[in-house]
Tab-separated table of C-alpha atoms and ligand atoms in Angstrom:
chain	number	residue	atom	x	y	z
A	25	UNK	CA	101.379	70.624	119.374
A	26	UNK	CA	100.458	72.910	116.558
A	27	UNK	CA	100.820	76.922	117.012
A	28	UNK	CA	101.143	80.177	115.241
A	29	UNK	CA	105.029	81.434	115.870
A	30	UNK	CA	106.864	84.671	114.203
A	31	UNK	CA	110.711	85.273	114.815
A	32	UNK	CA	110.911	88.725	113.444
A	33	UNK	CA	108.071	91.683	113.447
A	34	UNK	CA	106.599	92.784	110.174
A	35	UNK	CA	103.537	91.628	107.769
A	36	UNK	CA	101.192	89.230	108.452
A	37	UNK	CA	102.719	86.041	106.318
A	38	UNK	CA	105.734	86.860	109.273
A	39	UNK	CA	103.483	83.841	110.938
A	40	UNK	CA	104.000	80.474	110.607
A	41	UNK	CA	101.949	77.057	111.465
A	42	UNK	CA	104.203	75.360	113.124
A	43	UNK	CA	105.079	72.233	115.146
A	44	UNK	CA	106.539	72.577	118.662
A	45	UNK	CA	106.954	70.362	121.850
A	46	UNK	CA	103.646	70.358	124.165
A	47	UNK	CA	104.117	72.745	126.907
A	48	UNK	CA	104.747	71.037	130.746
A	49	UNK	CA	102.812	72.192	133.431
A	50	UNK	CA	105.058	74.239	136.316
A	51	UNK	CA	104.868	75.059	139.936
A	52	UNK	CA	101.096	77.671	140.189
A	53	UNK	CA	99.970	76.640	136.604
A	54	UNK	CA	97.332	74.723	134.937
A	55	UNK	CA	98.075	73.277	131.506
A	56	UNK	CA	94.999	74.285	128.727
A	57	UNK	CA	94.105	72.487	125.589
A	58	UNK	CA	93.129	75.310	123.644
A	59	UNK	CA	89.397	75.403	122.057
A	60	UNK	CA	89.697	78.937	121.130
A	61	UNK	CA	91.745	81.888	120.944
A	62	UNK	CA	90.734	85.391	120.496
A	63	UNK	CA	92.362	88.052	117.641
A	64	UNK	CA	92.721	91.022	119.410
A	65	UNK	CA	94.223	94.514	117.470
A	66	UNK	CA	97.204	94.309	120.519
A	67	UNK	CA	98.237	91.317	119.024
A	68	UNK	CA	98.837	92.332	115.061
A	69	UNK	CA	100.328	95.804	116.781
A	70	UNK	CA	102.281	93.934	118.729
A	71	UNK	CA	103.521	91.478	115.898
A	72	UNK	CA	103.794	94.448	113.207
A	73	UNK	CA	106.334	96.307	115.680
A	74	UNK	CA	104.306	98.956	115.941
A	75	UNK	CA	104.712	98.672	120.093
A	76	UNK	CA	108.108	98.572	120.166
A	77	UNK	CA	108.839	101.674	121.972
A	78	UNK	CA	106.672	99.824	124.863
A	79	UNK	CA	107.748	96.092	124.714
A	80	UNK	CA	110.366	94.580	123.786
A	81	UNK	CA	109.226	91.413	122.565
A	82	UNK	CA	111.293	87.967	122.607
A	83	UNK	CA	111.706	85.711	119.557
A	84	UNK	CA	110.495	83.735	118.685
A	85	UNK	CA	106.988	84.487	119.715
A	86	UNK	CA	103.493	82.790	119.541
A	87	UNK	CA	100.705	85.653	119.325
A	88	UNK	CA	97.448	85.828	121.409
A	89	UNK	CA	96.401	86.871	124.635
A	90	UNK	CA	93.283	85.293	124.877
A	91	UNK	CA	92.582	81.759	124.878
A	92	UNK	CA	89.962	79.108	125.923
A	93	UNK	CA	89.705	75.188	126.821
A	94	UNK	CA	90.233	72.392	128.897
A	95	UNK	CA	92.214	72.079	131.651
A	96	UNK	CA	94.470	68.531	131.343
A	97	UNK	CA	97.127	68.756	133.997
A	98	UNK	CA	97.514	71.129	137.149
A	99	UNK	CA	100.722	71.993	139.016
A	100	UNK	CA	101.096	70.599	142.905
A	101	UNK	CA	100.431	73.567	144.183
A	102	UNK	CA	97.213	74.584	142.538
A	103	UNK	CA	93.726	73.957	144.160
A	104	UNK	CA	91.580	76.206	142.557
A	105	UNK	CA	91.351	74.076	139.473
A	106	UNK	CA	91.108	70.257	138.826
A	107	UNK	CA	91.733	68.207	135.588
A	108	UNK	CA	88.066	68.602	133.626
A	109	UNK	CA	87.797	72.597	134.780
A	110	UNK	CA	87.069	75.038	131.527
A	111	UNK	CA	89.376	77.576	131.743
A	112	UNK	CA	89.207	81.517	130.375
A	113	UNK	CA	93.386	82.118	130.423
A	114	UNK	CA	95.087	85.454	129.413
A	115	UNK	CA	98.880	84.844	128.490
A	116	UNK	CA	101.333	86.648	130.055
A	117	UNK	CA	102.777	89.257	127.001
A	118	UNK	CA	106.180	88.212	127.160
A	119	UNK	CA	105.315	84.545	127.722
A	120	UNK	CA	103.571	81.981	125.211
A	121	UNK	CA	100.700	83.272	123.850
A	122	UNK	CA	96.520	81.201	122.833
A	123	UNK	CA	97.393	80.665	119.528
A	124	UNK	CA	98.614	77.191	120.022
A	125	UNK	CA	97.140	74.037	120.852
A	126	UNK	CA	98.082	74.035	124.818
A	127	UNK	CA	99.382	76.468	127.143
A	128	UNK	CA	101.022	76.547	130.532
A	129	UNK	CA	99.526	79.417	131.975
A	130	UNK	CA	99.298	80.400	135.755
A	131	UNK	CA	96.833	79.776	137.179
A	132	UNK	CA	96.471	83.291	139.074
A	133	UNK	CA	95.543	84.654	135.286
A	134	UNK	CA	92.786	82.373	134.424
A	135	UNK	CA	89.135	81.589	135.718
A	136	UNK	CA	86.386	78.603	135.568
A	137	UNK	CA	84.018	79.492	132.357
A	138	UNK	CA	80.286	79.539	133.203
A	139	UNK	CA	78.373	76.642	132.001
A	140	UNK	CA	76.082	79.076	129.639
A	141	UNK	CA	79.150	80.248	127.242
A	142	UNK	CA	80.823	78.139	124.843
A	143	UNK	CA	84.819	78.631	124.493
A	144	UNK	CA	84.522	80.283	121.570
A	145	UNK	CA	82.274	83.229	123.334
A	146	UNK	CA	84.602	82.841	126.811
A	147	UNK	CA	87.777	83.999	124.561
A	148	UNK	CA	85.617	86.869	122.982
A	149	UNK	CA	84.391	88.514	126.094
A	150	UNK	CA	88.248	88.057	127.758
A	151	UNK	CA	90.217	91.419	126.552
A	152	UNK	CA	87.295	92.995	125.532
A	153	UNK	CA	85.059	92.660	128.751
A	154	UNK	CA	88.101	93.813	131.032
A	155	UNK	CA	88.833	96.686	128.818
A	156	UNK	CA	85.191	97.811	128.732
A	157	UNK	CA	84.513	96.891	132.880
A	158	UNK	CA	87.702	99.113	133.548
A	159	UNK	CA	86.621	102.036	131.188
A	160	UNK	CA	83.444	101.854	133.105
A	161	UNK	CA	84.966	101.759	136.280
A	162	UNK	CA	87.537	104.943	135.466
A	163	UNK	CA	84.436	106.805	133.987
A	164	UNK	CA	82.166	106.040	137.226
A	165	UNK	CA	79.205	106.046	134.909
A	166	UNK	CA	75.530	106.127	136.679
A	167	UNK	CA	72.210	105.512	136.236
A	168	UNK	CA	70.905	108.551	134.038
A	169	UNK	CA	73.809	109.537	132.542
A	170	UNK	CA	74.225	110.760	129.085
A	171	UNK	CA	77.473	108.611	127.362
A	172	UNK	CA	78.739	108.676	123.997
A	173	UNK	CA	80.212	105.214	123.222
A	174	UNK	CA	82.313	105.653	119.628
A	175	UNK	CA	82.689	102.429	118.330
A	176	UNK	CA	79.741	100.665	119.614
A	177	UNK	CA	79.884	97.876	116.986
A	178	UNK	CA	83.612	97.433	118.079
A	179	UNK	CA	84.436	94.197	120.603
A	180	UNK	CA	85.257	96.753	123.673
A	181	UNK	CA	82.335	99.243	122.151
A	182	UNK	CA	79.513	96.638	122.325
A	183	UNK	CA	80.428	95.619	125.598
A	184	UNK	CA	80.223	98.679	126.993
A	185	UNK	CA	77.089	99.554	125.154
A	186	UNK	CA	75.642	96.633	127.278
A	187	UNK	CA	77.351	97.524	130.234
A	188	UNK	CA	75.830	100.855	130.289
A	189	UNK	CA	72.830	100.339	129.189
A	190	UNK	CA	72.573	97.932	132.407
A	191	UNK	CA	73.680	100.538	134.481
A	192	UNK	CA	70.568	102.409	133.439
A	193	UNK	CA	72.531	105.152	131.159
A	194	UNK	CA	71.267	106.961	127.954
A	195	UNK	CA	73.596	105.564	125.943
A	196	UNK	CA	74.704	107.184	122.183
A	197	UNK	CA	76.820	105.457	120.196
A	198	UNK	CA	78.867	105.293	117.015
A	199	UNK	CA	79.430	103.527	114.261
A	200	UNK	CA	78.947	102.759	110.249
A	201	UNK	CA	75.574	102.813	109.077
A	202	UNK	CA	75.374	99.314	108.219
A	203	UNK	CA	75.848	98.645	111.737
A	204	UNK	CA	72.973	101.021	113.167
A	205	UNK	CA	70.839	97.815	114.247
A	206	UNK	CA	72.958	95.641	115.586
A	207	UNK	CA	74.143	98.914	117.960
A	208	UNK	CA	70.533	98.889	118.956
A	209	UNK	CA	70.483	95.375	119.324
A	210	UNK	CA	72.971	95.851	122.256
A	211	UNK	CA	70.789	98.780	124.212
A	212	UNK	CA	72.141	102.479	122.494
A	213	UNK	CA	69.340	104.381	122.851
A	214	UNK	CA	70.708	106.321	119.476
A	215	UNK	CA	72.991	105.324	117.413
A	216	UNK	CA	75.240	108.182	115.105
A	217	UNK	CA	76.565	106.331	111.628
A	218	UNK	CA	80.179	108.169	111.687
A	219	UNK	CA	80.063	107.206	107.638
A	220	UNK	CA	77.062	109.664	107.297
A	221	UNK	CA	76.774	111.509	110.354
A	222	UNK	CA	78.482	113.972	112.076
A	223	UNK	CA	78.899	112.860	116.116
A	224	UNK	CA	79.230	116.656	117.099
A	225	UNK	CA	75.675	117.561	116.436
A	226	UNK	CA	75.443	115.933	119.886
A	227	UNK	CA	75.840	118.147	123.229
A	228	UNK	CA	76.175	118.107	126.928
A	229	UNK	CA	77.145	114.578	127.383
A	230	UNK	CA	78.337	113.415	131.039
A	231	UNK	CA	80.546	110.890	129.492
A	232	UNK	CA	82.122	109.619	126.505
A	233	UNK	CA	84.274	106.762	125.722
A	234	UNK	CA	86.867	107.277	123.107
A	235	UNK	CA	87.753	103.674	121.594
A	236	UNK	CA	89.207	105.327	118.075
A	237	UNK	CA	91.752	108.241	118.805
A	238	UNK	CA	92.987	110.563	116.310
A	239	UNK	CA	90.482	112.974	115.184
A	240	UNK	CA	87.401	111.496	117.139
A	241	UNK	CA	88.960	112.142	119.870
A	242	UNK	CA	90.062	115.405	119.377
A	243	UNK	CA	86.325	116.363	118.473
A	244	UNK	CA	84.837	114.752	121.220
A	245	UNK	CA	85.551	117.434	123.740
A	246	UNK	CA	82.854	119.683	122.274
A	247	UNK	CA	80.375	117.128	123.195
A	248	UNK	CA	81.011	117.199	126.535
A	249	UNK	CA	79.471	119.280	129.373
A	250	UNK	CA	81.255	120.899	131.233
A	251	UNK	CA	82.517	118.895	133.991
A	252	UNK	CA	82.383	116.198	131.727
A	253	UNK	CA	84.559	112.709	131.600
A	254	UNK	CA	86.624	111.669	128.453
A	255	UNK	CA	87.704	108.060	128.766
A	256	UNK	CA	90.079	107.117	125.957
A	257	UNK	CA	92.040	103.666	125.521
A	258	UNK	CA	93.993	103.429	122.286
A	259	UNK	CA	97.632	103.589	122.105
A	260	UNK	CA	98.133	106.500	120.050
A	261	UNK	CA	98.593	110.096	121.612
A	262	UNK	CA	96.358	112.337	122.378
A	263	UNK	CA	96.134	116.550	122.426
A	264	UNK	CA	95.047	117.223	125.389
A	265	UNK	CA	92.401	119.728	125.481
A	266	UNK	CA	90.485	118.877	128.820
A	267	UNK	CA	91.035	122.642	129.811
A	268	UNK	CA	89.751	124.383	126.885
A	269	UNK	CA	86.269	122.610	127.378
A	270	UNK	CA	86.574	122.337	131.651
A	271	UNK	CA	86.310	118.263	131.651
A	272	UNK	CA	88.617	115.556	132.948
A	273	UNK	CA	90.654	113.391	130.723
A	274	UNK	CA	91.516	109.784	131.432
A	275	UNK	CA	93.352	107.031	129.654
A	276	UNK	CA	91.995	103.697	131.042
A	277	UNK	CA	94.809	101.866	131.749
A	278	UNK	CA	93.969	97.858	130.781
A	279	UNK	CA	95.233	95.493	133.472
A	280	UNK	CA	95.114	91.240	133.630
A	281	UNK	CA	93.527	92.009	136.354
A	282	UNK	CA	91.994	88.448	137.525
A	283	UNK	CA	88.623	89.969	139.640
A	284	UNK	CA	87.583	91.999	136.340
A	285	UNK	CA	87.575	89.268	134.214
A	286	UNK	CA	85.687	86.875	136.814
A	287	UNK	CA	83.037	90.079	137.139
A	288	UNK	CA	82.738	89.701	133.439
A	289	UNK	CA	82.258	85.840	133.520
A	290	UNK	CA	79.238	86.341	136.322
A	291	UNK	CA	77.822	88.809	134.492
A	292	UNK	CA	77.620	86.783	131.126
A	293	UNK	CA	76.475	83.642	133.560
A	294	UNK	CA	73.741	86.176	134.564
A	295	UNK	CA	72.741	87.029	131.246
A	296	UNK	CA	73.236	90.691	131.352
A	297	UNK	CA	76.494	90.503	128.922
A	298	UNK	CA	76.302	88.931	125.630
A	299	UNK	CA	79.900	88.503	124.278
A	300	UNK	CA	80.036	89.178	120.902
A	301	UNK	CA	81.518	86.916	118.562
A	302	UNK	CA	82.685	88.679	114.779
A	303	UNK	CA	83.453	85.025	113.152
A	304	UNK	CA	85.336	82.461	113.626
A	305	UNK	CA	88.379	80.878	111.625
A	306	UNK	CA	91.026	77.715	112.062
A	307	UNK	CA	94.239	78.180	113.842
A	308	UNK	CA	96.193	77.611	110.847
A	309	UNK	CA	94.467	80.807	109.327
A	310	UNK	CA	96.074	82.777	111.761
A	311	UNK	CA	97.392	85.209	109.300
A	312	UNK	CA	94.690	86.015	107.451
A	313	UNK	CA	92.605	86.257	110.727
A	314	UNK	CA	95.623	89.425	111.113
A	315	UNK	CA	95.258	90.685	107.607
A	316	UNK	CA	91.326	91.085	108.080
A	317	UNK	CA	91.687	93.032	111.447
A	318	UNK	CA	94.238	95.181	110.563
A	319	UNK	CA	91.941	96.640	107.379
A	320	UNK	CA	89.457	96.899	109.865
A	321	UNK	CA	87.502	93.887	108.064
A	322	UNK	CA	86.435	92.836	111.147
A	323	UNK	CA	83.280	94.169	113.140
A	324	UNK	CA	80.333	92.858	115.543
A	325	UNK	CA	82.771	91.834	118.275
A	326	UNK	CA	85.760	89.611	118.087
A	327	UNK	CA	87.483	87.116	115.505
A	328	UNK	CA	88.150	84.246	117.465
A	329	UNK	CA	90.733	80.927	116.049
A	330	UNK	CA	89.608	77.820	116.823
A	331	UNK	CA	91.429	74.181	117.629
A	332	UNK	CA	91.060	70.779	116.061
B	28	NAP	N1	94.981	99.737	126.095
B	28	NAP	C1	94.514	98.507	125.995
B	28	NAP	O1	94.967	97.634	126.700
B	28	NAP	C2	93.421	98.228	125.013
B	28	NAP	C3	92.544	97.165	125.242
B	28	NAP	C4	91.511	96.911	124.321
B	28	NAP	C5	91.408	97.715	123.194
B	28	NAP	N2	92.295	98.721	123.000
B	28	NAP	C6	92.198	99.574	121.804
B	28	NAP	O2	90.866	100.059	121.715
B	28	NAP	C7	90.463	100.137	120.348
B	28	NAP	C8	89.159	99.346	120.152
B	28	NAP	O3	89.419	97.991	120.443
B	28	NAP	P1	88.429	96.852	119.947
B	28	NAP	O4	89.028	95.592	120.386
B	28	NAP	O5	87.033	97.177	120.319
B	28	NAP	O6	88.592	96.996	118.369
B	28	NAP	P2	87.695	96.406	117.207
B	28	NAP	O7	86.859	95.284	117.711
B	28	NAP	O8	88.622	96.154	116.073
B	28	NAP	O9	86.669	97.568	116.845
B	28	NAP	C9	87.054	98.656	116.104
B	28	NAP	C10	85.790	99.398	115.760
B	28	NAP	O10	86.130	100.733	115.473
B	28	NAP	C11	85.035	101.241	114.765
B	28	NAP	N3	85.408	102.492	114.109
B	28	NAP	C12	86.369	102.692	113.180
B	28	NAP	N4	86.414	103.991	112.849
B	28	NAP	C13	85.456	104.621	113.568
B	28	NAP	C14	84.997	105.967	113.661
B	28	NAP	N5	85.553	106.936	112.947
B	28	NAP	N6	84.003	106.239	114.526
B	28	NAP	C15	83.433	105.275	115.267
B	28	NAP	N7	83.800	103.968	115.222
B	28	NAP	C16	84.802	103.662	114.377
B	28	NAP	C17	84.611	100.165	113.809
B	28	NAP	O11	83.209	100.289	113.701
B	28	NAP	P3	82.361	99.701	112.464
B	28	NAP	O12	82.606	98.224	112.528
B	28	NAP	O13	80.946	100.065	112.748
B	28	NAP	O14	82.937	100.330	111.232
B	28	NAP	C18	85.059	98.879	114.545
B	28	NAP	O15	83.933	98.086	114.911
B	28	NAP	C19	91.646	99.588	119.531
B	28	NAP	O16	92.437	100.668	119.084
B	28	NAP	C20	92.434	98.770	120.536
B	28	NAP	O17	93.808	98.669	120.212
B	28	NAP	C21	93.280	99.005	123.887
């Protein structure tokens, strides 16, 4: 088969299109050939070294969490798939990764794709949907509330744009001004561009959902009522000033968690999730897929690789 495969971290051009022996299916897997693969900002991170204090990663290693296709072979043991099945997977991180043409994967991390989304969309809403369903969760967000989502136009931002605007929240968000209809397009009630505008204008928000770090998050506090919830997901650290302004502060901590991402599947069957979809590109383009995310080329939802 065909995949993406580094052997050291570092630059993009660190990945190579490669040739490798098909995968074989073991005992609790299904083997995938792989329509799609999603570009996630964990996986240049990951391959740039930048997580190294939390993973040590082995080499070689093919990239990509997120992947979508056709199941071709199950193991004995599996029933909940059959040969025919399409199949959202999420790769283990220490184990191969989507951007290849198959995967062994087990089958306890993957779930049937409705018939209304195309493999392309099923890889987009994967990492992005459970990210956004558990911020959602951790923030308990009701009907009426007043969130701030900051990167709305982002993949986890426009997902939870939906997802709260379902809910039946009044729903700000940020994001650059060339993106101000699109955010509407998703259900923001009001959208802030962060190129022009200044977010802190805003007050006495129940919620808001910090998908940038840094300095947004530091100024997001002032937002807040008091009482308030500050959700925040990114890796980098935070000051913690939740007693200053008398509100709670919570990382979201992302799991594989199977249930989330079949909640996200119904919910997309049921038409209240759209997952978005940046632009596509071929496998082999793998690097350049990385180059555009990490200048932050890459908005409206995910890049996602496609197969053959
Ligand atoms: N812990 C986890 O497991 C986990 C899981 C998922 C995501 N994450 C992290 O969460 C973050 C978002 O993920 P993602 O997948 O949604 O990323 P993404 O699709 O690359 O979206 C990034 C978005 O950030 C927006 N942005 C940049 N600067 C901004 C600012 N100053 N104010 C408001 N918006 C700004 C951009 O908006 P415009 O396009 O409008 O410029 C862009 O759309 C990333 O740091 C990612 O690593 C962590």
């Amino acid at each position: 088969m065909k995949a993406i495969l580094y052997r050291e971290h570092g630059p993009a051009n660190v990945m190579h299109y490669v040739d490798l022996p098909d995968p074989s299916v073991g005992r609790g897997q299904i083997l995938v050939r792989l329509a799609a693969a999603s570009v996630a900002p964990f996986d240049w991170k990951l391959r740039a070294g930048h997580l190294r204090d939390h993973f040590t990663l082995p080499m070689p290693s093919i990239p990509g969490r997120d992947g979508a296709g056709e199941v071709i072979a199950v193991g004995d043991d599996v029933t909940e798939f059959a040969i025919g099945d399409r199949a959202s997977v999420v790769a283990g991180v220490f184990s191969q990764g989507c951007y290849a043409e198959k995967i062994a994967c087990d089958a306890r991390n993957a779930v049937r794709i409705p018939d209304n989304l195309n493999f392309v969309e099923a890889a987009a809403l994967s990492n992005p949907g459970r990210s956004a369903w558990i911020c959602l969760r951790t923030a308990e967000v009701k009907s009426g509330d007043k969130v701030l989502v900051h990167a709305g136009a982002g993949a986890v931002g426009g997902l939870l744009v939906q997802l709260c605007h379902h809910i039946g929240a009044n729903v700000t968000a940020t994001c650059r001004a060339a993106n101000l209809d699109y955010v509407l397009g998703l259900g923001a009630n009001h959208v802030v561009a962060y190129d022009q505008e200044d977010f802190t204008a805003l007050r006495d928000r129940d919620v808001v959902f910090d998908l940038v770090g840094g300095d947004v998050h530091d100024r997001s506090y002032q937002v807040l009522k008091r009482g308030g919830r500050l959700i925040w997901l990114v890796a980098d650290p935070i000051i913690d000033r939740s007693a200053e302004f008398g509100v709670t502060v919570t990382r979201a901590m992302i799991t594989d968690d199977k249930e989330v991402l079949q909640s996200m599947m119904d919910l997309a069957e049921a038409g209240m999730l759209k997952p978005q979809v940046a632009r596509t590109m071929q496998l082999q383009d793998a690097a350049e897929a990385h180059r555009l995310m990490e200048a932050g080329a890459i908005s409206r939802g995910r890049l996602v690789l496609t197969m053959g």
